Amino acid sequence: MIMTVTRFAPSPTGYLHIGGLRTALFSWLTAQHNQGKFLLRIEDTDMARNSQEATDAILQAFEWVGMHHDEEVIYQSKRFALYQTYIDQLLAQGKAYKCYMSKEELSLLRETQMANKERTRYDGRYRDFTGQPPEGIAPVIRIKAPKDGTITFIDGVKGEINILASEVDDFVIARADGAPTYNFVVAIDDALMGLTQVIRGDDHLYNTPKQIVVYKALGFELPQFNHVAMINNEQGKKLSKRDGATDVMDYKAMGYLPQALLNFLIRLGWSHGDQEIFSLEEMIRLFDPKNINKSSSNYNLDKLLWLNAHYIKEASDTSLITLLKDFGVDLSQNNKASALLTATRERGKTLIELASQINLILQAPTAYDAKSSKKAFKGEAKEILNTFADMLSLTRPTTQASFHAVMEKIVEEKSIGFGKIGMPLRVSLMGSMTGSGLDEIMYILGVEETISRIERAIKWIEERDV
RNA sequence: GACCCUUUCAUCUAGUGGCCAAGGAUAUUACGUUUUCAACGUAAAAACAGAGGUUCAAAUCCUUUAGGGGUCGCCA
């Protein structure tokens, strides 16, 4: 039994993209499911574009979602000597050759082909060249691709893919300065790392026949290829920064839980019957790349929001208290923390919303919402509030139930509906007509603060009515 | 332009020739619950891209048209 090995191979040119995280998740789950290995490889052969900060940002994102890779991170930039031995080998075997075509000649060729409405490709003019090379041209190395026939492979997601050999030209494997190119090193690394499953975006579908040429030339065994369709925006167009957050870490900043993000992403292009909620264990147990959809999916925030709300509701008090610290709310020393979270946890779809719900209770209103105060602070409201405050200072309730008992008592004594006390009381305590249950709020505030807020409201009413 | 991939409610999807006059979820609307908002519950509305075939039978197989995406670098 061969151990399953998968990988994620980003190029460090920026942050980790939400689409990248999904393919990484699929790869990671495939490895976990089969008790295999998930490797990380940084594709930094283009020295001009990559940066250490980008690598760190990607690693940080993986850390946040809790997807850990096995073994050391592999940097392609440190493996140039290795790649060189394979270039030399192919050259010696006559499977690759030096091409002396200048960049000007190459672009002229492309323009001609474009004008003739052909697919642009290198014409192989140096493939069997034996003459005197032109002066002053540093050659590139090209690999000999098959001239005719079809390159076929079975994609784990899309099924059989056939690409005419005429579509694949003798592509460059080493630049004029000697640096190896992407399709060459990817094939070598994937083979050397022992990959059994390559899971990547289907924007790489056309790279696959090229990489197969390399595998064959070097005598490597082919892995199973799986090409996952892209994530588009809600209009079905390519996801861009204009469509909202594309950086994985933005989701942390917006108050999403990593579990919600992963649950959202796994359901984009993959499903297991009618199931919507997946714990990490279920994901690992149920995931199979065979069930990945062929078609692209559109990104829609609504479902992520719903999932996030779900995971906030499920979260323990202690984990929420920890998470909320990043959002300016520290309940670690608050002895009513548990009651606060019970009162607010269903009202926040994100940690940001949850934090603001909590602050709404903790901080006395600085103003009363115009519409709410007009509706609530009218008629005998002032008198009812007064009586209620008196009753509170007399009974001094300390539990949620005893606060509720006072509410019931005033309703009974004055023979009024709950709304007659509820509405003005709510606006007094919260500043508006929405929010958590009044019993809960009063219990959290305690009798002193409750009375103080009521008195402030009464004063406000008096000033208004002068 | 050439080549490749793809097409079920607004969105994510179930569906592999009969269990489908198409199921679930989100979003939407209504009602219930609630002092309020939310959460929750119940219900409603909502799709097989179009056209041709094959078959007793097609969302499912074939052909074709259209839409969307991708690739065509000495980028990755």
mmCIF file of C-alpha atoms in Angstrom, chain A residues 95-435:
data_model
loop_
_atom_site.group_PDB
_atom_site.id
_atom_site.type_symbol
_atom_site.label_atom_id
_atom_site.label_comp_id
_atom_site.label_asym_id
_atom_site.label_seq_id
_atom_site.Cartn_x
_atom_site.Cartn_y
_atom_site.Cartn_z
ATOM 1 C CA LYS A 95 15.825 14.783 -24.999
ATOM 2 C CA ALA A 96 16.411 18.506 -24.699
ATOM 3 C CA TYR A 97 18.346 20.965 -26.809
ATOM 4 C CA LYS A 98 19.698 24.478 -26.938
ATOM 5 C CA CYS A 99 17.635 27.010 -28.807
ATOM 6 C CA TYR A 100 19.311 30.134 -30.111
ATOM 7 C CA MET A 101 16.240 31.968 -31.207
ATOM 8 C CA SER A 102 16.256 35.597 -30.108
ATOM 9 C CA LYS A 103 13.320 37.153 -28.275
ATOM 10 C CA GLU A 104 12.682 39.330 -31.316
ATOM 11 C CA GLU A 105 12.486 36.311 -33.606
ATOM 12 C CA LEU A 106 10.157 34.620 -31.153
ATOM 13 C CA SER A 107 7.712 37.487 -30.931
ATOM 14 C CA LEU A 108 7.752 37.826 -34.718
ATOM 15 C CA LEU A 109 6.824 34.151 -34.956
ATOM 16 C CA ARG A 110 3.947 34.670 -32.534
ATOM 17 C CA GLU A 111 2.603 37.651 -34.411
ATOM 18 C CA THR A 112 2.609 35.695 -37.644
ATOM 19 C CA GLN A 113 0.798 32.789 -36.051
ATOM 20 C CA MET A 114 -1.717 35.107 -34.446
ATOM 21 C CA ALA A 115 -2.342 36.753 -37.788
ATOM 22 C CA ASN A 116 -2.952 33.338 -39.321
ATOM 23 C CA LYS A 117 -5.395 32.586 -36.493
ATOM 24 C CA GLU A 118 -3.325 29.738 -35.185
ATOM 25 C CA ARG A 119 -2.471 28.822 -31.654
ATOM 26 C CA THR A 120 0.926 30.356 -30.974
ATOM 27 C CA ARG A 121 3.717 27.869 -30.483
ATOM 28 C CA TYR A 122 7.447 27.482 -30.940
ATOM 29 C CA ASP A 123 8.162 25.978 -34.344
ATOM 30 C CA GLY A 124 11.006 23.664 -33.333
ATOM 31 C CA ARG A 125 13.585 25.270 -35.608
ATOM 32 C CA TYR A 126 16.540 24.349 -33.365
ATOM 33 C CA ARG A 127 15.260 20.912 -32.432
ATOM 34 C CA ASP A 128 17.664 19.091 -34.702
ATOM 35 C CA PHE A 129 20.117 21.902 -35.237
ATOM 36 C CA THR A 130 23.719 20.830 -35.780
ATOM 37 C CA GLY A 131 25.233 23.872 -37.469
ATOM 38 C CA GLN A 132 27.152 26.817 -36.154
ATOM 39 C CA PRO A 133 25.144 28.695 -33.491
ATOM 40 C CA PRO A 134 24.596 32.409 -34.079
ATOM 41 C CA GLU A 135 26.893 34.863 -32.341
ATOM 42 C CA GLY A 136 25.945 36.726 -29.227
ATOM 43 C CA ILE A 137 22.868 34.704 -28.273
ATOM 44 C CA ALA A 138 22.704 32.978 -24.897
ATOM 45 C CA PRO A 139 20.612 29.889 -25.633
ATOM 46 C CA VAL A 140 17.618 28.617 -23.699
ATOM 47 C CA ILE A 141 17.067 24.907 -23.184
ATOM 48 C CA ARG A 142 13.945 23.409 -24.698
ATOM 49 C CA ILE A 143 12.560 19.945 -24.109
ATOM 50 C CA LYS A 144 11.521 17.708 -27.001
ATOM 51 C CA ALA A 145 7.783 17.240 -26.854
ATOM 52 C CA PRO A 146 6.100 14.590 -28.997
ATOM 53 C CA LYS A 147 5.425 15.889 -32.495
ATOM 54 C CA ASP A 148 2.215 14.039 -33.105
ATOM 55 C CA GLY A 149 -0.376 11.910 -31.401
ATOM 56 C CA THR A 150 -2.326 12.812 -28.304
ATOM 57 C CA ILE A 151 -1.337 13.338 -24.706
ATOM 58 C CA THR A 152 -3.955 11.632 -22.592
ATOM 59 C CA PHE A 153 -4.454 11.441 -18.871
ATOM 60 C CA ILE A 154 -7.302 10.570 -16.570
ATOM 61 C CA ASP A 155 -8.146 13.483 -14.349
ATOM 62 C CA GLY A 156 -9.647 12.487 -11.024
ATOM 63 C CA VAL A 157 -12.224 15.260 -11.272
ATOM 64 C CA LYS A 158 -12.815 15.878 -14.966
ATOM 65 C CA GLY A 159 -12.298 12.400 -16.381
ATOM 66 C CA GLU A 160 -10.315 11.653 -19.511
ATOM 67 C CA ILE A 161 -8.491 14.640 -20.973
ATOM 68 C CA ASN A 162 -7.056 14.483 -24.481
ATOM 69 C CA ILE A 163 -4.779 17.169 -25.770
ATOM 70 C CA LEU A 164 -3.265 17.037 -29.237
ATOM 71 C CA ALA A 165 0.512 16.869 -29.238
ATOM 72 C CA SER A 166 0.428 19.693 -31.751
ATOM 73 C CA GLU A 167 -0.899 21.891 -28.940
ATOM 74 C CA VAL A 168 2.213 21.331 -26.852
ATOM 75 C CA ASP A 169 5.408 22.835 -28.183
ATOM 76 C CA ASP A 170 9.040 22.304 -27.224
ATOM 77 C CA PHE A 171 8.764 24.570 -24.225
ATOM 78 C CA VAL A 172 11.640 26.197 -22.395
ATOM 79 C CA ILE A 173 12.937 24.298 -19.364
ATOM 80 C CA ALA A 174 15.880 26.588 -18.632
ATOM 81 C CA ARG A 175 16.173 30.284 -19.299
ATOM 82 C CA ALA A 176 19.121 31.975 -20.974
ATOM 83 C CA ASP A 177 20.565 32.665 -17.546
ATOM 84 C CA GLY A 178 20.280 28.988 -16.661
ATOM 85 C CA ALA A 179 17.366 29.250 -14.242
ATOM 86 C CA PRO A 180 14.861 26.412 -14.644
ATOM 87 C CA THR A 181 11.227 27.169 -15.454
ATOM 88 C CA TYR A 182 7.998 26.395 -13.671
ATOM 89 C CA ASN A 183 6.607 23.405 -15.552
ATOM 90 C CA PHE A 184 9.970 21.678 -15.421
ATOM 91 C CA VAL A 185 10.614 22.048 -11.700
ATOM 92 C CA VAL A 186 7.018 21.290 -10.720
ATOM 93 C CA ALA A 187 7.170 17.933 -12.450
ATOM 94 C CA ILE A 188 10.534 17.097 -10.878
ATOM 95 C CA ASP A 189 9.501 18.140 -7.395
ATOM 96 C CA ASP A 190 6.132 16.443 -7.516
ATOM 97 C CA ALA A 191 7.849 13.241 -8.590
ATOM 98 C CA LEU A 192 10.714 13.496 -6.095
ATOM 99 C CA MET A 193 8.381 14.354 -3.224
ATOM 100 C CA GLY A 194 6.496 11.164 -3.962
ATOM 101 C CA LEU A 195 3.162 12.804 -4.724
ATOM 102 C CA THR A 196 0.369 10.331 -5.330
ATOM 103 C CA GLN A 197 -2.312 12.980 -5.840
ATOM 104 C CA VAL A 198 -1.862 16.378 -7.401
ATOM 105 C CA ILE A 199 -4.843 18.565 -6.498
ATOM 106 C CA ARG A 200 -4.759 22.059 -7.965
ATOM 107 C CA GLY A 201 -6.846 24.667 -9.734
ATOM 108 C CA ASP A 202 -8.010 23.907 -13.253
ATOM 109 C CA ASP A 203 -6.099 26.915 -14.506
ATOM 110 C CA HIS A 204 -3.261 24.377 -14.467
ATOM 111 C CA LEU A 205 -5.056 21.936 -16.741
ATOM 112 C CA TYR A 206 -3.021 23.031 -19.733
ATOM 113 C CA ASN A 207 0.231 22.730 -17.797
ATOM 114 C CA THR A 208 -0.432 19.072 -17.193
ATOM 115 C CA PRO A 209 0.477 17.787 -20.675
ATOM 116 C CA LYS A 210 3.683 19.814 -20.485
ATOM 117 C CA GLN A 211 4.525 18.321 -17.133
ATOM 118 C CA ILE A 212 3.716 14.868 -18.479
ATOM 119 C CA VAL A 213 6.352 15.447 -21.159
ATOM 120 C CA VAL A 214 8.863 16.061 -18.367
ATOM 121 C CA TYR A 215 7.745 13.021 -16.362
ATOM 122 C CA LYS A 216 8.145 10.829 -19.428
ATOM 123 C CA ALA A 217 11.530 12.252 -20.414
ATOM 124 C CA LEU A 218 12.867 11.662 -16.908
ATOM 125 C CA GLY A 219 11.213 8.294 -16.485
ATOM 126 C CA PHE A 220 9.077 9.335 -13.504
ATOM 127 C CA GLU A 221 5.802 7.721 -12.629
ATOM 128 C CA LEU A 222 2.724 9.894 -13.082
ATOM 129 C CA PRO A 223 0.635 10.898 -10.077
ATOM 130 C CA GLN A 224 -3.143 11.122 -10.150
ATOM 131 C CA PHE A 225 -4.085 14.598 -11.340
ATOM 132 C CA ASN A 226 -7.165 16.357 -9.960
ATOM 133 C CA HIS A 227 -8.146 19.714 -11.370
ATOM 134 C CA VAL A 228 -10.565 21.714 -9.295
ATOM 135 C CA ALA A 229 -12.677 24.381 -10.998
ATOM 136 C CA MET A 230 -12.241 27.978 -9.967
ATOM 137 C CA ILE A 231 -14.262 30.014 -7.519
ATOM 138 C CA ASN A 232 -15.896 32.967 -9.240
ATOM 139 C CA ASN A 233 -17.741 35.951 -7.866
ATOM 140 C CA GLU A 234 -21.514 36.113 -7.623
ATOM 141 C CA GLN A 235 -21.753 37.261 -11.215
ATOM 142 C CA GLY A 236 -19.741 34.244 -12.318
ATOM 143 C CA LYS A 237 -16.677 36.316 -13.121
ATOM 144 C CA LYS A 238 -13.199 35.830 -11.802
ATOM 145 C CA LEU A 239 -12.927 36.640 -8.116
ATOM 146 C CA SER A 240 -11.111 39.905 -7.604
ATOM 147 C CA LYS A 241 -10.453 42.297 -4.759
ATOM 148 C CA ARG A 242 -13.507 44.272 -5.788
ATOM 149 C CA ASP A 243 -15.674 41.346 -4.738
ATOM 150 C CA GLY A 244 -14.648 41.710 -1.116
ATOM 151 C CA ALA A 245 -12.078 39.811 0.837
ATOM 152 C CA THR A 246 -9.808 37.491 -1.100
ATOM 153 C CA ASP A 247 -7.050 37.300 1.511
ATOM 154 C CA VAL A 248 -7.697 34.493 3.974
ATOM 155 C CA MET A 249 -6.524 36.624 6.885
ATOM 156 C CA ASP A 250 -9.164 39.225 6.079
ATOM 157 C CA TYR A 251 -11.703 36.712 7.318
ATOM 158 C CA LYS A 252 -10.024 36.590 10.675
ATOM 159 C CA ALA A 253 -10.148 40.372 10.860
ATOM 160 C CA MET A 254 -13.830 40.377 9.910
ATOM 161 C CA GLY A 255 -14.673 38.113 12.816
ATOM 162 C CA TYR A 256 -15.089 34.749 11.168
ATOM 163 C CA LEU A 257 -14.152 31.530 12.878
ATOM 164 C CA PRO A 258 -11.724 29.307 10.972
ATOM 165 C CA GLN A 259 -14.072 26.364 11.303
ATOM 166 C CA ALA A 260 -16.841 28.339 9.589
ATOM 167 C CA LEU A 261 -14.529 29.318 6.748
ATOM 168 C CA LEU A 262 -13.415 25.748 6.199
ATOM 169 C CA ASN A 263 -16.994 24.491 6.341
ATOM 170 C CA PHE A 264 -17.962 27.153 3.807
ATOM 171 C CA LEU A 265 -15.101 26.286 1.474
ATOM 172 C CA ILE A 266 -15.560 22.547 1.568
ATOM 173 C CA ARG A 267 -19.136 22.980 0.331
ATOM 174 C CA LEU A 268 -17.977 25.040 -2.621
ATOM 175 C CA GLY A 269 -17.530 22.385 -5.251
ATOM 176 C CA TRP A 270 -17.945 19.406 -2.995
ATOM 177 C CA SER A 271 -20.847 17.841 -1.143
ATOM 178 C CA HIS A 272 -21.944 14.821 0.786
ATOM 179 C CA GLY A 273 -25.646 14.339 0.173
ATOM 180 C CA ASP A 274 -27.691 17.005 1.909
ATOM 181 C CA GLN A 275 -25.242 17.626 4.725
ATOM 182 C CA GLU A 276 -24.277 21.250 5.320
ATOM 183 C CA ILE A 277 -22.459 21.234 8.638
ATOM 184 C CA PHE A 278 -19.208 19.332 8.857
ATOM 185 C CA SER A 279 -16.950 19.065 11.851
ATOM 186 C CA LEU A 280 -13.270 18.675 11.114
ATOM 187 C CA GLU A 281 -13.524 14.971 11.928
ATOM 188 C CA GLU A 282 -16.437 14.547 9.536
ATOM 189 C CA MET A 283 -14.597 16.410 6.802
ATOM 190 C CA ILE A 284 -11.638 14.082 7.134
ATOM 191 C CA ARG A 285 -13.801 10.995 7.310
ATOM 192 C CA LEU A 286 -16.100 11.877 4.416
ATOM 193 C CA PHE A 287 -13.934 13.784 1.988
ATOM 194 C CA ASP A 288 -13.044 12.114 -1.266
ATOM 195 C CA PRO A 289 -11.690 14.053 -4.256
ATOM 196 C CA LYS A 290 -13.845 11.850 -6.468
ATOM 197 C CA ASN A 291 -16.862 13.867 -5.331
ATOM 198 C CA ILE A 292 -15.430 17.219 -6.344
ATOM 199 C CA ASN A 293 -17.649 18.981 -8.860
ATOM 200 C CA LYS A 294 -16.520 19.587 -12.390
ATOM 201 C CA SER A 295 -17.997 23.041 -12.672
ATOM 202 C CA SER A 296 -16.902 26.307 -11.129
ATOM 203 C CA SER A 297 -18.832 27.783 -8.250
ATOM 204 C CA ASN A 298 -19.763 31.295 -7.339
ATOM 205 C CA TYR A 299 -18.732 32.944 -4.141
ATOM 206 C CA ASN A 300 -21.581 34.126 -1.948
ATOM 207 C CA LEU A 301 -21.103 35.532 1.519
ATOM 208 C CA ASP A 302 -24.600 34.726 2.864
ATOM 209 C CA LYS A 303 -23.880 31.117 3.541
ATOM 210 C CA LEU A 304 -20.568 31.859 5.197
ATOM 211 C CA LEU A 305 -22.364 34.293 7.471
ATOM 212 C CA TRP A 306 -24.925 31.663 8.357
ATOM 213 C CA LEU A 307 -22.226 29.096 9.077
ATOM 214 C CA ASN A 308 -20.322 31.593 11.187
ATOM 215 C CA ALA A 309 -23.448 32.321 13.219
ATOM 216 C CA HIS A 310 -23.861 28.598 13.685
ATOM 217 C CA TYR A 311 -20.322 28.106 14.954
ATOM 218 C CA ILE A 312 -20.586 31.109 17.270
ATOM 219 C CA LYS A 313 -23.716 29.582 18.782
ATOM 220 C CA GLU A 314 -21.864 26.295 19.234
ATOM 221 C CA ALA A 315 -18.686 27.810 20.644
ATOM 222 C CA SER A 316 -17.857 27.453 24.326
ATOM 223 C CA ASP A 317 -17.757 30.485 26.609
ATOM 224 C CA THR A 318 -14.028 30.149 27.125
ATOM 225 C CA SER A 319 -13.195 30.044 23.444
ATOM 226 C CA LEU A 320 -15.421 33.054 22.753
ATOM 227 C CA ILE A 321 -13.835 34.994 25.577
ATOM 228 C CA THR A 322 -10.423 34.346 24.038
ATOM 229 C CA LEU A 323 -11.536 35.211 20.518
ATOM 230 C CA LEU A 324 -13.300 38.408 21.615
ATOM 231 C CA LYS A 325 -10.080 39.870 23.002
ATOM 232 C CA ASP A 326 -9.016 40.598 19.423
ATOM 233 C CA PHE A 327 -12.179 42.622 18.999
ATOM 234 C CA GLY A 328 -11.806 44.935 21.935
ATOM 235 C CA VAL A 329 -13.922 43.034 24.453
ATOM 236 C CA ASP A 330 -12.213 41.439 27.435
ATOM 237 C CA LEU A 331 -14.574 39.381 29.566
ATOM 238 C CA SER A 332 -11.871 37.324 31.247
ATOM 239 C CA GLN A 333 -12.350 39.206 34.544
ATOM 240 C CA ASN A 334 -16.097 39.666 34.209
ATOM 241 C CA ASN A 335 -18.080 37.482 36.606
ATOM 242 C CA LYS A 336 -21.207 37.816 34.466
ATOM 243 C CA ALA A 337 -19.362 36.725 31.305
ATOM 244 C CA SER A 338 -21.386 33.587 30.881
ATOM 245 C CA ALA A 339 -24.716 35.419 31.183
ATOM 246 C CA LEU A 340 -23.485 38.074 28.762
ATOM 247 C CA LEU A 341 -22.602 35.492 26.169
ATOM 248 C CA THR A 342 -25.901 33.679 26.605
ATOM 249 C CA ALA A 343 -27.727 36.954 26.112
ATOM 250 C CA THR A 344 -25.787 37.955 23.000
ATOM 251 C CA ARG A 345 -24.383 34.898 21.264
ATOM 252 C CA GLU A 346 -27.434 34.434 19.032
ATOM 253 C CA ARG A 347 -27.371 38.058 17.955
ATOM 254 C CA GLY A 348 -23.942 38.172 16.386
ATOM 255 C CA LYS A 349 -23.142 36.596 13.053
ATOM 256 C CA THR A 350 -19.509 37.628 13.366
ATOM 257 C CA LEU A 351 -17.219 38.290 16.311
ATOM 258 C CA ILE A 352 -17.433 41.985 15.438
ATOM 259 C CA GLU A 353 -21.211 41.934 15.762
ATOM 260 C CA LEU A 354 -21.006 39.884 18.924
ATOM 261 C CA ALA A 355 -18.549 42.369 20.437
ATOM 262 C CA SER A 356 -20.824 45.280 19.610
ATOM 263 C CA GLN A 357 -23.837 43.476 21.082
ATOM 264 C CA ILE A 358 -21.913 42.989 24.295
ATOM 265 C CA ASN A 359 -20.828 46.619 24.384
ATOM 266 C CA LEU A 360 -24.409 47.669 23.840
ATOM 267 C CA ILE A 361 -25.229 46.131 27.204
ATOM 268 C CA LEU A 362 -22.054 47.033 29.046
ATOM 269 C CA GLN A 363 -22.004 50.670 28.016
ATOM 270 C CA ALA A 364 -24.815 52.934 29.157
ATOM 271 C CA PRO A 365 -26.608 54.596 26.230
ATOM 272 C CA THR A 366 -25.235 58.051 25.448
ATOM 273 C CA ALA A 367 -28.331 58.937 23.427
ATOM 274 C CA TYR A 368 -31.779 57.533 22.862
ATOM 275 C CA ASP A 369 -32.791 56.518 19.396
ATOM 276 C CA ALA A 370 -35.253 59.163 18.167
ATOM 277 C CA LYS A 371 -37.919 56.838 16.874
ATOM 278 C CA SER A 372 -37.711 54.476 19.833
ATOM 279 C CA SER A 373 -37.805 57.191 22.476
ATOM 280 C CA LYS A 374 -40.752 58.875 20.821
ATOM 281 C CA LYS A 375 -42.693 55.651 20.872
ATOM 282 C CA ALA A 376 -41.596 54.352 24.270
ATOM 283 C CA PHE A 377 -41.309 57.526 26.345
ATOM 284 C CA LYS A 378 -44.869 58.722 26.066
ATOM 285 C CA GLY A 379 -48.021 58.837 28.177
ATOM 286 C CA GLU A 380 -47.569 57.297 31.591
ATOM 287 C CA ALA A 381 -44.143 55.838 30.720
ATOM 288 C CA LYS A 382 -42.340 58.177 33.076
ATOM 289 C CA GLU A 383 -44.568 57.251 35.982
ATOM 290 C CA ILE A 384 -44.248 53.525 35.283
ATOM 291 C CA LEU A 385 -40.465 53.793 35.136
ATOM 292 C CA ASN A 386 -40.494 55.663 38.415
ATOM 293 C CA THR A 387 -42.562 53.014 40.142
ATOM 294 C CA PHE A 388 -40.404 50.288 38.668
ATOM 295 C CA ALA A 389 -37.215 51.909 39.950
ATOM 296 C CA ASP A 390 -38.762 52.215 43.404
ATOM 297 C CA MET A 391 -39.743 48.568 43.377
ATOM 298 C CA LEU A 392 -36.223 47.591 42.351
ATOM 299 C CA SER A 393 -34.560 49.568 45.102
ATOM 300 C CA LEU A 394 -36.969 48.031 47.579
ATOM 301 C CA THR A 395 -36.562 44.390 46.517
ATOM 302 C CA ARG A 396 -32.979 44.584 45.267
ATOM 303 C CA PRO A 397 -33.085 41.482 43.041
ATOM 304 C CA THR A 398 -29.875 39.549 42.446
ATOM 305 C CA THR A 399 -30.988 36.832 40.071
ATOM 306 C CA GLN A 400 -32.502 36.853 36.624
ATOM 307 C CA ALA A 401 -35.638 35.221 37.990
ATOM 308 C CA SER A 402 -36.089 37.808 40.715
ATOM 309 C CA PHE A 403 -35.714 40.656 38.222
ATOM 310 C CA HIS A 404 -38.389 38.969 36.183
ATOM 311 C CA ALA A 405 -40.604 38.722 39.249
ATOM 312 C CA VAL A 406 -40.460 42.497 39.663
ATOM 313 C CA MET A 407 -41.529 42.919 36.043
ATOM 314 C CA GLU A 408 -44.492 40.622 36.655
ATOM 315 C CA LYS A 409 -45.387 42.446 39.817
ATOM 316 C CA ILE A 410 -45.604 45.872 38.191
ATOM 317 C CA VAL A 411 -47.659 44.449 35.347
ATOM 318 C CA GLU A 412 -50.061 42.969 37.835
ATOM 319 C CA GLU A 413 -50.268 45.923 40.214
ATOM 320 C CA LYS A 414 -50.805 48.473 37.513
ATOM 321 C CA SER A 415 -52.835 46.082 35.310
ATOM 322 C CA ILE A 416 -50.841 46.944 32.243
ATOM 323 C CA GLY A 417 -49.425 44.854 29.413
ATOM 324 C CA PHE A 418 -45.803 43.819 29.377
ATOM 325 C CA GLY A 419 -45.170 46.308 26.617
ATOM 326 C CA LYS A 420 -46.049 49.247 28.848
ATOM 327 C CA ILE A 421 -43.067 48.564 31.059
ATOM 328 C CA GLY A 422 -40.954 46.641 28.557
ATOM 329 C CA MET A 423 -40.655 49.331 25.891
ATOM 330 C CA PRO A 424 -39.661 52.275 28.089
ATOM 331 C CA LEU A 425 -37.430 50.077 30.200
ATOM 332 C CA ARG A 426 -35.629 48.766 27.132
ATOM 333 C CA VAL A 427 -35.010 52.221 25.731
ATOM 334 C CA SER A 428 -33.802 53.402 29.150
ATOM 335 C CA LEU A 429 -31.306 50.568 29.423
ATOM 336 C CA MET A 430 -30.194 50.137 25.819
ATOM 337 C CA GLY A 431 -31.066 53.354 24.026
ATOM 338 C CA SER A 432 -33.187 51.630 21.412
ATOM 339 C CA MET A 433 -35.939 49.080 21.057
ATOM 340 C CA THR A 434 -33.871 46.107 20.047
ATOM 341 C CA GLY A 435 -31.637 43.715 21.881
#
